XYZ file of C-alpha atoms in Angstrom:
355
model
C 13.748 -14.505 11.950
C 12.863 -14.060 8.206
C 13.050 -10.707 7.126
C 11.163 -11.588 4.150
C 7.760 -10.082 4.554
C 5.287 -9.246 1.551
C 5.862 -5.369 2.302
C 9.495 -5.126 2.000
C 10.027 -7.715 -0.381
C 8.121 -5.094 -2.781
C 10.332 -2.897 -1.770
C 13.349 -4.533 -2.669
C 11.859 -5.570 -6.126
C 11.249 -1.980 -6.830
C 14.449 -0.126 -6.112
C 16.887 -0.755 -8.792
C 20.582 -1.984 -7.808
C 21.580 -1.016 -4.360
C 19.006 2.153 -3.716
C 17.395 0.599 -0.854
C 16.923 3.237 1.668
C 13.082 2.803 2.495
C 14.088 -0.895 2.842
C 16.226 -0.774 5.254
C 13.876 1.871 7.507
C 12.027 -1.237 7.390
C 14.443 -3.922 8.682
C 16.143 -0.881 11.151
C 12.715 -0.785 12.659
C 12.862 -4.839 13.483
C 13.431 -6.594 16.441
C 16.765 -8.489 17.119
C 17.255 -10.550 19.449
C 20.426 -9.504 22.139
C 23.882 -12.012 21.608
C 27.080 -12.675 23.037
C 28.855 -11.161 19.364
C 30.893 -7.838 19.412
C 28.669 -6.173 16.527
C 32.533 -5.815 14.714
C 32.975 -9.035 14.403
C 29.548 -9.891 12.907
C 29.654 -11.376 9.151
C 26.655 -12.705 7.597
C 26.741 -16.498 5.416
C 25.175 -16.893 2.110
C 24.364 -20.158 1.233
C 24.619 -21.411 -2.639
C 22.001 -23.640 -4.136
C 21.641 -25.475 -7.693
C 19.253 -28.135 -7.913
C 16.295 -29.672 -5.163
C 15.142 -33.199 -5.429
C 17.200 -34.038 -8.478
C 18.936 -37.335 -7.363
C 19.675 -38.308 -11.047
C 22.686 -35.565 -10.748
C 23.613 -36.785 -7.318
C 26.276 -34.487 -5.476
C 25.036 -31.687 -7.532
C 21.324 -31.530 -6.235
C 20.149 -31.130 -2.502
C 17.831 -33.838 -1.253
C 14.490 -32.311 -0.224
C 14.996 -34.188 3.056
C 17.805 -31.693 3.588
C 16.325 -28.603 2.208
C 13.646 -29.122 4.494
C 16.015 -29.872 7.557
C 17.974 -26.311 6.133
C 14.697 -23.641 6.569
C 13.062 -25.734 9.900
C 16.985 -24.675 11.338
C 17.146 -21.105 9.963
C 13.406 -20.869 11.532
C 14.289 -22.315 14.694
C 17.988 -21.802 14.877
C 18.499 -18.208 16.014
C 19.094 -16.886 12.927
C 18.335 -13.625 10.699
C 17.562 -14.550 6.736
C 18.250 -11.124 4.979
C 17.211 -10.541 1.483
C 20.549 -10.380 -0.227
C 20.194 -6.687 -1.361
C 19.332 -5.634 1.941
C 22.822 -7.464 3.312
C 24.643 -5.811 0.773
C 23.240 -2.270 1.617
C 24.053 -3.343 5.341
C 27.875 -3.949 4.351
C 27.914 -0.975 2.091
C 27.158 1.306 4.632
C 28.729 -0.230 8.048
C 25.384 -0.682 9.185
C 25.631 -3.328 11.935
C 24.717 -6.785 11.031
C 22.431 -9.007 13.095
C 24.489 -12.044 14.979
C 24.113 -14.914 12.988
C 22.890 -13.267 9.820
C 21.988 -15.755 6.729
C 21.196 -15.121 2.894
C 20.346 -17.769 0.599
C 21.366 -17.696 -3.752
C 20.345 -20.199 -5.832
C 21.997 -20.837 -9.289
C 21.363 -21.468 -12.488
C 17.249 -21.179 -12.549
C 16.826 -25.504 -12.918
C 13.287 -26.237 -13.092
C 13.474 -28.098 -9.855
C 13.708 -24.373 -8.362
C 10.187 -23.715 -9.544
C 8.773 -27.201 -8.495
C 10.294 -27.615 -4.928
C 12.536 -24.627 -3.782
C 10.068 -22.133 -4.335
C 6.864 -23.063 -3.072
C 9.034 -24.163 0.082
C 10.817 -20.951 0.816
C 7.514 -18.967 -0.187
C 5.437 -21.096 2.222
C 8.283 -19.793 4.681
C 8.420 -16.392 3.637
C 11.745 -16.893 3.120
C 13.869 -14.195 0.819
C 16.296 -15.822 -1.364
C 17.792 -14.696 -4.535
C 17.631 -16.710 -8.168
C 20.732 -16.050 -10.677
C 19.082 -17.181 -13.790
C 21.429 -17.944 -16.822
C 18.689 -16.715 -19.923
C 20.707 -19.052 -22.588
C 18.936 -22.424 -21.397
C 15.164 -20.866 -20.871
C 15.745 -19.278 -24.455
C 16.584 -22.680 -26.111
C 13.734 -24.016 -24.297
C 15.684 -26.807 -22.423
C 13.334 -28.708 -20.889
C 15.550 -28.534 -17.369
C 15.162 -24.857 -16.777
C 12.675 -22.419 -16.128
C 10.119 -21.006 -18.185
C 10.549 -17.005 -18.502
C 6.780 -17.086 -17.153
C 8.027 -18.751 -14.288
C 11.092 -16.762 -13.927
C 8.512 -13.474 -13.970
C 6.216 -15.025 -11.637
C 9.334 -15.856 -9.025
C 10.127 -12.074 -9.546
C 6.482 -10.563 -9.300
C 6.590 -12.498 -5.447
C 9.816 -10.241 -4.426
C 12.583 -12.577 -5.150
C 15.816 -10.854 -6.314
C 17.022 -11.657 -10.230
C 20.412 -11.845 -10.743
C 22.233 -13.244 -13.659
C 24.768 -16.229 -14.248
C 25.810 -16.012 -17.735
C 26.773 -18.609 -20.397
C 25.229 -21.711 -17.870
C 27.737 -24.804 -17.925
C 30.739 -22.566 -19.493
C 33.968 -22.156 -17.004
C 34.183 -18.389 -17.547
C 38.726 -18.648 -16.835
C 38.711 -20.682 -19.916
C 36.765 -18.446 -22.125
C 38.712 -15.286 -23.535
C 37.929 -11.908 -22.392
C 35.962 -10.978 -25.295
C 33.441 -14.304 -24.799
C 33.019 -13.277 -21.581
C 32.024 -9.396 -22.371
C 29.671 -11.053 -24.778
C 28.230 -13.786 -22.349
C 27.545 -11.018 -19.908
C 26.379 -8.497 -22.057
C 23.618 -10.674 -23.572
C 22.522 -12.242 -20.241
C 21.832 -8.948 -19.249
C 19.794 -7.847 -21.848
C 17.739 -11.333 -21.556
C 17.016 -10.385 -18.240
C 16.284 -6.925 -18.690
C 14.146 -7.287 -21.406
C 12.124 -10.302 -19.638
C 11.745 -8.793 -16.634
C 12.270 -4.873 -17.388
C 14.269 -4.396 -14.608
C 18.462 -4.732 -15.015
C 20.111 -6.885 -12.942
C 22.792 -5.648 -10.581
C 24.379 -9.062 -9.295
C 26.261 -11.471 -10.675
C 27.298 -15.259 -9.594
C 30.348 -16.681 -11.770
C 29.482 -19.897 -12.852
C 30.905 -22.499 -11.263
C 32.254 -19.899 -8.784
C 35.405 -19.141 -11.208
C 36.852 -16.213 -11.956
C 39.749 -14.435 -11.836
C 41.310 -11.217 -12.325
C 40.330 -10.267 -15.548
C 37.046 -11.363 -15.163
C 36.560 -9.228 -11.935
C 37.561 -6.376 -13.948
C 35.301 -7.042 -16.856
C 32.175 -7.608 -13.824
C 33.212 -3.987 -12.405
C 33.243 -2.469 -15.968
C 29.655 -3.793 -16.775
C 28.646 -2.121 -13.499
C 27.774 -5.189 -11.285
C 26.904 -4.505 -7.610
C 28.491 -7.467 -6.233
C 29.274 -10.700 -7.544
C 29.711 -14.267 -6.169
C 31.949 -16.980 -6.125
C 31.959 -20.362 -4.427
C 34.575 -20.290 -2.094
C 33.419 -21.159 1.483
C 33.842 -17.892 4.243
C 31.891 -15.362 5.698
C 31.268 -11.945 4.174
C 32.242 -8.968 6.188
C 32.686 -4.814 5.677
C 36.019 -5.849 4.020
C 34.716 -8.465 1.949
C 35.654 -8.144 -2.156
C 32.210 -7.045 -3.215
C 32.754 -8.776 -6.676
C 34.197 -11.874 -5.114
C 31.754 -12.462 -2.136
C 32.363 -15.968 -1.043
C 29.208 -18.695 -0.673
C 28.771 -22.123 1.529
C 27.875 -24.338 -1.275
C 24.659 -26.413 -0.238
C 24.482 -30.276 -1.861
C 23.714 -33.533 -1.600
C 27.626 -34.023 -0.195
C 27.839 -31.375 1.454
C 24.412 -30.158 2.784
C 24.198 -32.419 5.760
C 22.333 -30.423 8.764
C 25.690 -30.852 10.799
C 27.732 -29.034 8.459
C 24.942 -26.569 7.046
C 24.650 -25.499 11.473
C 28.587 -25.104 11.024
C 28.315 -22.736 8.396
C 25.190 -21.085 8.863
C 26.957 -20.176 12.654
C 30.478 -19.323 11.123
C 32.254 -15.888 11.765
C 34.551 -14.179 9.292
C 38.313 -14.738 9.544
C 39.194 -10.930 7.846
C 42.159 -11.228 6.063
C 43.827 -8.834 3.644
C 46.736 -8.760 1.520
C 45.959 -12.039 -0.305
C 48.493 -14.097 -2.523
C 48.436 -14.654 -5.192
C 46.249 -11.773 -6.349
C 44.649 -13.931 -9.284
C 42.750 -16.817 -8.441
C 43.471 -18.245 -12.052
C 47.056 -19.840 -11.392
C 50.119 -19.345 -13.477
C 52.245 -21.123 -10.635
C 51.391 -24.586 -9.441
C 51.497 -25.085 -6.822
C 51.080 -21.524 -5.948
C 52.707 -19.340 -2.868
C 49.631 -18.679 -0.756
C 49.635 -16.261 2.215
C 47.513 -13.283 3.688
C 47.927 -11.133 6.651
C 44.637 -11.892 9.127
C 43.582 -8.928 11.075
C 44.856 -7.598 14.348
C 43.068 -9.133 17.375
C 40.935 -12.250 15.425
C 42.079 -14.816 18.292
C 45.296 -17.299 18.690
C 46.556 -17.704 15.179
C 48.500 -20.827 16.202
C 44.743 -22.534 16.497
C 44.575 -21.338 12.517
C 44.080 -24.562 10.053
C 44.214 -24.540 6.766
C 42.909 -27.678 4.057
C 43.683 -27.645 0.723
C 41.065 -30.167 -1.543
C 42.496 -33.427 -2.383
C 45.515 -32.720 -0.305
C 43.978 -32.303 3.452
C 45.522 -30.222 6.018
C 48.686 -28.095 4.498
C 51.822 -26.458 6.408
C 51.940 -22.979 7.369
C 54.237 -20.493 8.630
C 53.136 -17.648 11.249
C 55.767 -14.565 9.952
C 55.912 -11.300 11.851
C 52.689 -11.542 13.728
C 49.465 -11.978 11.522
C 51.265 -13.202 8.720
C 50.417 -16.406 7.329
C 52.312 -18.318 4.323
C 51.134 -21.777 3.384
C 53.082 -24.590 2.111
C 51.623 -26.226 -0.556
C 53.579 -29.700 -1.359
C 51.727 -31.067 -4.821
C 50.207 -29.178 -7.747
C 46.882 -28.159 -8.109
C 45.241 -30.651 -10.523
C 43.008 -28.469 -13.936
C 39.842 -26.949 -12.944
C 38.936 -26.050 -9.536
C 40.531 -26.590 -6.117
C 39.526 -25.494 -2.490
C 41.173 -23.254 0.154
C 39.759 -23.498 3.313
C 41.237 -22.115 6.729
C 39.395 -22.432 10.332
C 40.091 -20.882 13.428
C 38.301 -21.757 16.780
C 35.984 -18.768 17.785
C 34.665 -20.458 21.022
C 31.129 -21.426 21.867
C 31.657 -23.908 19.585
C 31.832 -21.330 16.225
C 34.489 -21.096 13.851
C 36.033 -18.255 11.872
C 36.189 -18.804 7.890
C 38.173 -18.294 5.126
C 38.238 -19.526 1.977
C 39.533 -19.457 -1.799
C 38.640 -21.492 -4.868
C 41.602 -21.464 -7.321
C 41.734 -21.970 -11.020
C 44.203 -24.043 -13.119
C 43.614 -23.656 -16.898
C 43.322 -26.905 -18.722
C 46.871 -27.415 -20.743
């Protein structure tokens, strides 16, 4: 089920951040199809998405063939597709989600979006959202979007978001580049498209404490990373997690995995800052009460596979890291059988600074 249509995605274009109350009268009054899910254990996955077609960058591009194979599923696969500020007003208010609910991001504004995403997911009427990063349309690289095209995504319904300073590892910048990055991709976008936008995806899916802060200052909705996991009524709204869809990683097999993943809630997270000043670092979280049989949990760690862990007075989880994190970006993810062959998710990206 796409709830995509004309109607409400001009409603969604026309209500400014999170004000979405006609919109959802709209998607209250649809259909859903009856499941086997307890409606409190419902999450929803959004999917991340860079480049279509693109085999010159390899890993970092989807193959059509793929893309293709990705909306036939969410078509045919038993699945809602919820425009993502219609998700987020869901969370926000403990509205019940639909079993098997599925956004879908795309980063970055390439031109490939234009050429091959678009027309695809229009054709669809699929609702996605496009984080455009203003600094290569204004330089006119010939890679990106046009702002004409940019406008003419928007005037259709699609959702603008921003992703500032395109290419630049926001934990390495300094808290004043940052204020600026974001502070003028806003304004690019607001004065292109007269509308300002209210969510942010970190590039690269990096952040960190600081950076969350400055995102909640400058009055962001939500914002996204790129750790894999399933969003939930608990979920950080300015660290949402996203499945990363590529040309390694964007397989049907594994996009059915994801796209039917649960949330594994989990609270009390260490360390608190995802940009490391201990390496390795002491990781452990508390799951909540009642998920399922903890001693099914596994947890990988990128570059290192499967890592130790230690179960401490009930839901209490420490993992046992046994090499350092290598600079840049490394991968947390933990899995717990959810039966009927589904999976519970949790995930982290963390940040080491180059020396």
């Amino acid at each position: 089920m796409f709830l995509g249509t004309p109607s409400l995605r001009r409603l969604t274009r026309s209500l400014p951040g999170l004000a979405l109350g006609l919109a959802m009268q709209c998607v209250a009054g649809s259909a859903v199809a009856e499941n086997p899910v307890d409606e409190a254990e419902r999450g929803a996955v959004i999917f991340a998405y860079a480049r279509f077609g693109e085999d010159q960058y390899g890993p970092g591009s989807i193959p059509l063939d793929q893309f293709d194979a990705h909306i036939a599923e969410l078509a045919d696969g038993g699945h809602t597709v919820l425009p993502l500020l219609v998700l987020l007003e869901k969370l926000r208010d403990g509205t019940p989600l639909p079993d098997r609910a599925v956004a879908l991001t795309i980063d970055d504004a390439h031109r490939s979006v234009y050429a091959e995403a678009f027309p695809r997911l229009k054709a669809a009427g699929v609702p996605f959202t496009l984080f455009v990063a203003p600094d290569p349309i204004d330089n006119g690289a010939e890679s990106h979007m046009t702002w004409a095209q940019v406008r003419e995504v928007a005037r259709s319904g699609v959702t603008i978001g921003v992703l500032p300073a395109a290419g630049l590892s926001m934990p390495q910048r300094t808290v004043q580049q940052n204020a600026s990055d974001l502070a003028r991709a806003v304004q690019r976008v607001e004065e292109e498209l007269g509308v300002k936008p209210a969510l942010l995806a970190y590039p690269f899916g990096s952040y960190g404490s600081a950076i969350r802060e400055l995102a909640q200052r400058q009055g962001f909705a939500a914002a996204f990373t790129q750790s894999s996991g399933v969003v939930h009524g608990r979920s950080d709204r300015l660290a949402l997690p996203r499945f990363v869809m590529n040309e390694s990683f964007g397989g049907i097999d594994r996009f059915r995995l994801a796209a039917n993943a649960l949330p594994l809630p989990v609270a009390d997270v260490t360390p608190a800052d995802p940009v490391l000043t201990q390496n390795p670092p002491s990781i452990g979280f508390t799951v909540a009460a009642g998920t399922g049989d903890l001693d099914r949990l596994a947890c990988f760690v990128a570059g290192q596979g499967r890592t130790g862990l230690e179960r401490l007075d009930g839901n209490r989880i420490e993992l046992r890291i046994p090499e350092e994190f290598p600079p840049g970006r490394t991968r947390l993810n933990c899995t717990l059988p959810a039966g009927e062959g589904r999976w519970r998710w949790f995930g982290m990206q963390f940040f080491v600074p180059e020396p």
